[in-house]
mmCIF file of C-alpha atoms in Angstrom:
data_model
loop_
_atom_site.group_PDB
_atom_site.id
_atom_site.type_symbol
_atom_site.label_atom_id
_atom_site.label_comp_id
_atom_site.label_asym_id
_atom_site.label_seq_id
_atom_site.Cartn_x
_atom_site.Cartn_y
_atom_site.Cartn_z
ATOM 1 C CA MET G 1 -49.499 24.364 50.079
ATOM 2 C CA VAL G 2 -48.998 20.645 49.803
ATOM 3 C CA VAL G 3 -49.915 20.576 46.173
ATOM 4 C CA MET G 4 -47.221 23.070 45.107
ATOM 5 C CA MET G 5 -44.714 20.667 46.587
ATOM 6 C CA LYS G 6 -45.760 18.057 44.562
ATOM 7 C CA SER G 7 -45.833 19.671 41.572
ATOM 8 C CA TYR G 8 -42.268 20.636 42.258
ATOM 9 C CA ARG G 9 -41.393 17.573 43.094
ATOM 10 C CA THR G 10 -42.967 15.999 39.796
ATOM 11 C CA ILE G 11 -41.171 18.816 37.878
ATOM 12 C CA THR G 12 -37.650 18.099 39.814
ATOM 13 C CA ALA G 13 -38.116 14.589 39.015
ATOM 14 C CA LEU G 14 -39.142 14.921 35.399
ATOM 15 C CA CYS G 15 -35.988 17.217 34.900
ATOM 16 C CA GLY G 16 -33.635 14.669 36.221
ATOM 17 C CA ILE G 17 -35.432 11.716 33.835
ATOM 18 C CA GLY G 18 -34.797 14.420 30.862
ATOM 19 C CA PHE G 19 -30.898 14.561 32.066
ATOM 20 C CA LEU G 20 -30.231 11.078 31.771
ATOM 21 C CA PHE G 21 -31.903 10.916 28.443
ATOM 22 C CA SER G 22 -29.900 14.049 27.277
ATOM 23 C CA SER G 23 -26.768 12.621 28.411
ATOM 24 C CA ALA G 24 -27.144 9.349 26.843
ATOM 25 C CA VAL G 25 -27.519 11.300 23.275
ATOM 26 C CA ALA G 26 -24.666 13.471 23.794
ATOM 27 C CA ALA G 27 -22.246 10.376 24.274
ATOM 28 C CA GLU G 28 -19.593 10.389 21.848
ATOM 29 C CA ASN G 29 -17.636 7.465 20.622
ATOM 30 C CA LYS G 30 -13.932 8.002 21.148
ATOM 31 C CA GLU G 31 -10.821 5.830 19.979
ATOM 32 C CA ILE G 32 -7.727 4.729 21.173
ATOM 33 C CA ASP G 33 -4.937 4.314 18.740
ATOM 34 C CA PHE G 34 -1.625 1.893 19.303
ATOM 35 C CA PHE G 35 1.202 2.075 17.705
ATOM 36 C CA GLY G 36 4.510 0.147 17.264
ATOM 37 C CA SER G 37 6.743 -1.936 15.587
ATOM 38 C CA VAL G 38 8.320 -5.499 16.312
ATOM 39 C CA VAL G 39 12.160 -5.354 14.848
ATOM 40 C CA SER G 40 15.023 -7.930 15.266
ATOM 41 C CA ARG G 41 17.902 -6.094 15.768
ATOM 42 C CA PRO G 42 20.745 -7.813 16.377
ATOM 43 C CA CYS G 43 22.916 -5.019 17.607
ATOM 44 C CA ASN G 44 22.548 -1.658 19.388
ATOM 45 C CA ILE G 45 24.521 1.337 17.851
ATOM 46 C CA ASP G 46 26.616 3.149 20.456
ATOM 47 C CA PRO G 47 25.049 6.239 21.266
ATOM 48 C CA GLN G 48 28.490 8.412 20.065
ATOM 49 C CA SER G 49 28.005 7.088 16.579
ATOM 50 C CA LEU G 50 24.627 8.374 16.254
ATOM 51 C CA HIS G 51 25.204 12.102 15.801
ATOM 52 C CA GLN G 52 29.089 12.181 15.273
ATOM 53 C CA THR G 53 31.479 15.132 13.647
ATOM 54 C CA VAL G 54 34.241 14.025 11.248
ATOM 55 C CA GLU G 55 36.891 16.545 11.240
ATOM 56 C CA MET G 56 38.121 16.914 7.706
ATOM 57 C CA ASP G 57 40.929 19.328 8.934
ATOM 58 C CA THR G 58 42.268 22.045 6.898
ATOM 59 C CA VAL G 59 42.399 21.352 3.063
ATOM 60 C CA LEU G 60 45.069 23.007 0.897
ATOM 61 C CA ILE G 61 43.648 24.099 -2.565
ATOM 62 C CA LYS G 62 46.868 23.251 -4.026
ATOM 63 C CA THR G 63 46.611 19.615 -2.366
ATOM 64 C CA LEU G 64 43.241 19.306 -4.659
ATOM 65 C CA TYR G 65 45.056 20.514 -7.798
ATOM 66 C CA ARG G 66 48.201 18.448 -7.247
ATOM 67 C CA TYR G 67 46.223 14.961 -6.186
ATOM 68 C CA GLY G 68 42.665 15.668 -6.793
ATOM 69 C CA HIS G 69 41.468 14.874 -3.561
ATOM 70 C CA THR G 70 42.943 14.959 0.234
ATOM 71 C CA ASN G 71 43.954 12.237 2.476
ATOM 72 C CA PRO G 72 41.348 9.987 4.067
ATOM 73 C CA VAL G 73 39.677 10.756 6.898
ATOM 74 C CA SER G 74 38.571 7.740 8.977
ATOM 75 C CA PHE G 75 35.368 7.257 10.828
ATOM 76 C CA SER G 76 33.495 4.263 12.257
ATOM 77 C CA ILE G 77 29.863 3.418 13.227
ATOM 78 C CA ARG G 78 30.214 1.567 16.331
ATOM 79 C CA LEU G 79 27.782 -1.266 17.510
ATOM 80 C CA THR G 80 27.196 -2.783 21.032
ATOM 81 C CA ASP G 81 25.843 -5.879 22.348
ATOM 82 C CA CYS G 82 25.710 -7.879 18.934
ATOM 83 C CA LYS G 83 24.124 -11.082 18.891
ATOM 84 C CA THR G 84 24.562 -13.303 16.008
ATOM 85 C CA ALA G 85 21.941 -16.199 16.350
ATOM 86 C CA VAL G 86 19.809 -14.817 13.830
ATOM 87 C CA PHE G 87 21.910 -12.486 11.878
ATOM 88 C CA LYS G 88 25.545 -12.582 10.576
ATOM 89 C CA SER G 89 26.253 -9.510 8.792
ATOM 90 C CA VAL G 90 25.365 -5.879 8.276
ATOM 91 C CA THR G 91 25.565 -3.294 5.593
ATOM 92 C CA ALA G 92 25.257 0.402 5.669
ATOM 93 C CA THR G 93 23.715 2.718 3.295
ATOM 94 C CA PHE G 94 24.585 6.528 3.312
ATOM 95 C CA THR G 95 22.329 9.094 2.279
ATOM 96 C CA GLY G 96 22.356 13.305 1.847
ATOM 97 C CA THR G 97 22.646 15.569 -0.810
ATOM 98 C CA GLU G 98 24.232 14.646 -3.919
ATOM 99 C CA ASP G 99 26.571 16.702 -5.638
ATOM 100 C CA ALA G 100 25.392 17.922 -9.342
ATOM 101 C CA GLU G 101 28.959 16.927 -10.792
ATOM 102 C CA LEU G 102 30.092 14.042 -8.924
ATOM 103 C CA PRO G 103 27.473 11.619 -8.804
ATOM 104 C CA GLY G 104 27.243 9.216 -5.684
ATOM 105 C CA LYS G 105 29.395 11.923 -3.627
ATOM 106 C CA LEU G 106 27.977 14.237 -0.833
ATOM 107 C CA ALA G 107 27.718 17.842 -1.932
ATOM 108 C CA ILE G 108 29.219 20.399 0.188
ATOM 109 C CA ASN G 109 26.803 22.848 1.573
ATOM 110 C CA ASN G 110 28.393 25.928 2.184
ATOM 111 C CA GLY G 111 31.727 27.661 1.736
ATOM 112 C CA ALA G 112 34.194 26.186 -0.217
ATOM 113 C CA ASN G 113 33.087 25.355 -3.997
ATOM 114 C CA GLY G 114 34.680 23.095 -6.418
ATOM 115 C CA ALA G 115 34.338 19.867 -4.624
ATOM 116 C CA ALA G 116 32.811 17.189 -2.758
ATOM 117 C CA ILE G 117 33.193 14.682 -0.152
ATOM 118 C CA ALA G 118 33.682 11.139 -1.297
ATOM 119 C CA LEU G 119 32.798 7.901 0.959
ATOM 120 C CA PHE G 120 34.823 4.520 1.693
ATOM 121 C CA ASP G 121 34.551 1.459 3.307
ATOM 122 C CA GLY G 122 37.386 -0.145 5.634
ATOM 123 C CA ALA G 123 38.966 -1.862 2.438
ATOM 124 C CA GLY G 124 38.638 1.446 0.482
ATOM 125 C CA LYS G 125 36.432 0.627 -1.678
ATOM 126 C CA ALA G 126 34.060 3.678 -2.746
ATOM 127 C CA ILE G 127 30.701 4.196 -1.578
ATOM 128 C CA ASP G 128 27.923 5.615 -3.682
ATOM 129 C CA LEU G 129 25.264 7.706 -2.007
ATOM 130 C CA GLY G 130 22.049 5.341 -1.779
ATOM 131 C CA THR G 131 24.158 2.027 -2.673
ATOM 132 C CA PRO G 132 24.689 -0.161 0.486
ATOM 133 C CA ALA G 133 28.335 -0.980 1.328
ATOM 134 C CA ASP G 134 29.807 -4.268 1.012
ATOM 135 C CA ALA G 135 28.349 -6.528 3.993
ATOM 136 C CA VAL G 136 30.585 -6.674 7.372
ATOM 137 C CA THR G 137 30.485 -10.058 8.961
ATOM 138 C CA LEU G 138 29.293 -9.427 12.682
ATOM 139 C CA GLN G 139 30.795 -10.825 15.781
ATOM 140 C CA ASP G 140 29.006 -11.654 19.235
ATOM 141 C CA GLY G 141 29.888 -8.583 21.584
ATOM 142 C CA PRO G 142 31.356 -5.189 20.115
ATOM 143 C CA ASN G 143 31.461 -4.401 16.230
ATOM 144 C CA ALA G 144 33.053 -1.414 14.534
ATOM 145 C CA LEU G 145 32.074 -0.734 11.376
ATOM 146 C CA ARG G 146 34.853 1.307 9.452
ATOM 147 C CA PHE G 147 34.681 4.088 6.896
ATOM 148 C CA SER G 148 36.874 6.882 5.748
ATOM 149 C CA ALA G 149 36.278 10.318 3.525
ATOM 150 C CA TYR G 150 38.093 12.756 1.987
ATOM 151 C CA VAL G 151 37.330 15.683 0.141
ATOM 152 C CA GLN G 152 37.687 15.250 -3.823
ATOM 153 C CA ALA G 153 37.526 18.003 -6.239
ATOM 154 C CA ARG G 154 35.489 18.264 -9.217
ATOM 155 C CA PRO G 155 36.819 17.592 -12.579
ATOM 156 C CA SER G 156 35.372 21.047 -13.802
ATOM 157 C CA ALA G 157 37.100 23.277 -11.037
ATOM 158 C CA MET G 158 40.061 21.320 -11.721
ATOM 159 C CA LYS G 159 39.908 22.167 -15.644
ATOM 160 C CA ASP G 160 39.084 25.657 -15.088
ATOM 161 C CA LYS G 161 41.177 26.049 -11.779
ATOM 162 C CA SER G 162 37.944 27.452 -10.330
ATOM 163 C CA LEU G 163 38.389 25.526 -6.895
ATOM 164 C CA THR G 164 37.588 28.423 -3.915
ATOM 165 C CA GLU G 165 38.369 28.625 -0.136
ATOM 166 C CA GLY G 166 36.245 28.602 2.755
ATOM 167 C CA GLU G 167 34.853 26.583 5.278
ATOM 168 C CA PHE G 168 32.230 23.985 4.518
ATOM 169 C CA SER G 169 29.972 21.310 5.665
ATOM 170 C CA SER G 170 27.834 18.261 4.516
ATOM 171 C CA VAL G 171 25.336 16.077 6.285
ATOM 172 C CA ALA G 172 25.185 12.207 5.700
ATOM 173 C CA ASN G 173 22.765 9.532 7.228
ATOM 174 C CA PHE G 174 23.128 5.795 7.260
ATOM 175 C CA VAL G 175 20.937 2.942 7.710
ATOM 176 C CA LEU G 176 21.929 -0.392 8.558
ATOM 177 C CA ALA G 177 20.697 -3.465 7.338
ATOM 178 C CA TYR G 178 21.198 -6.843 8.936
ATOM 179 C CA GLN G 179 21.586 -10.077 6.771
#
């Protein structure tokens, strides 16, 4: 009986040694990825400016036929905590779906047909999609980048008298670049 126990201990010891070697063989190399970015942002964008709705009001077709566009509606991008030690100015570039007939203007996604949305800087200068607006000088503290937009009739819809009524929407994104 004593001999059997020695055999049992030897087998147990050999199994334990085998487990150690099999664990080493089964080890896997894993990696950890680190991501981030280093930015120099002299201002914060006010959270209310990140996702805003610009109410274009009710547009009368007769206004579009008479003037070619509506009255401009103002909106702004508010900046907070600006520090001008490094960067002194900022530009805004708007992007979105471009109208097929009016290059640089925002296409209307649904509803009314025959018009687009035109964007303007604070001085009333037209801003084309994908083109930076004129630089605005920053001040320390809060700043407001002022813009406006109006609904503009397409020339073909004016000529053919084919403007249609209905609700409409459009989406523009913006990127700020500091200089």
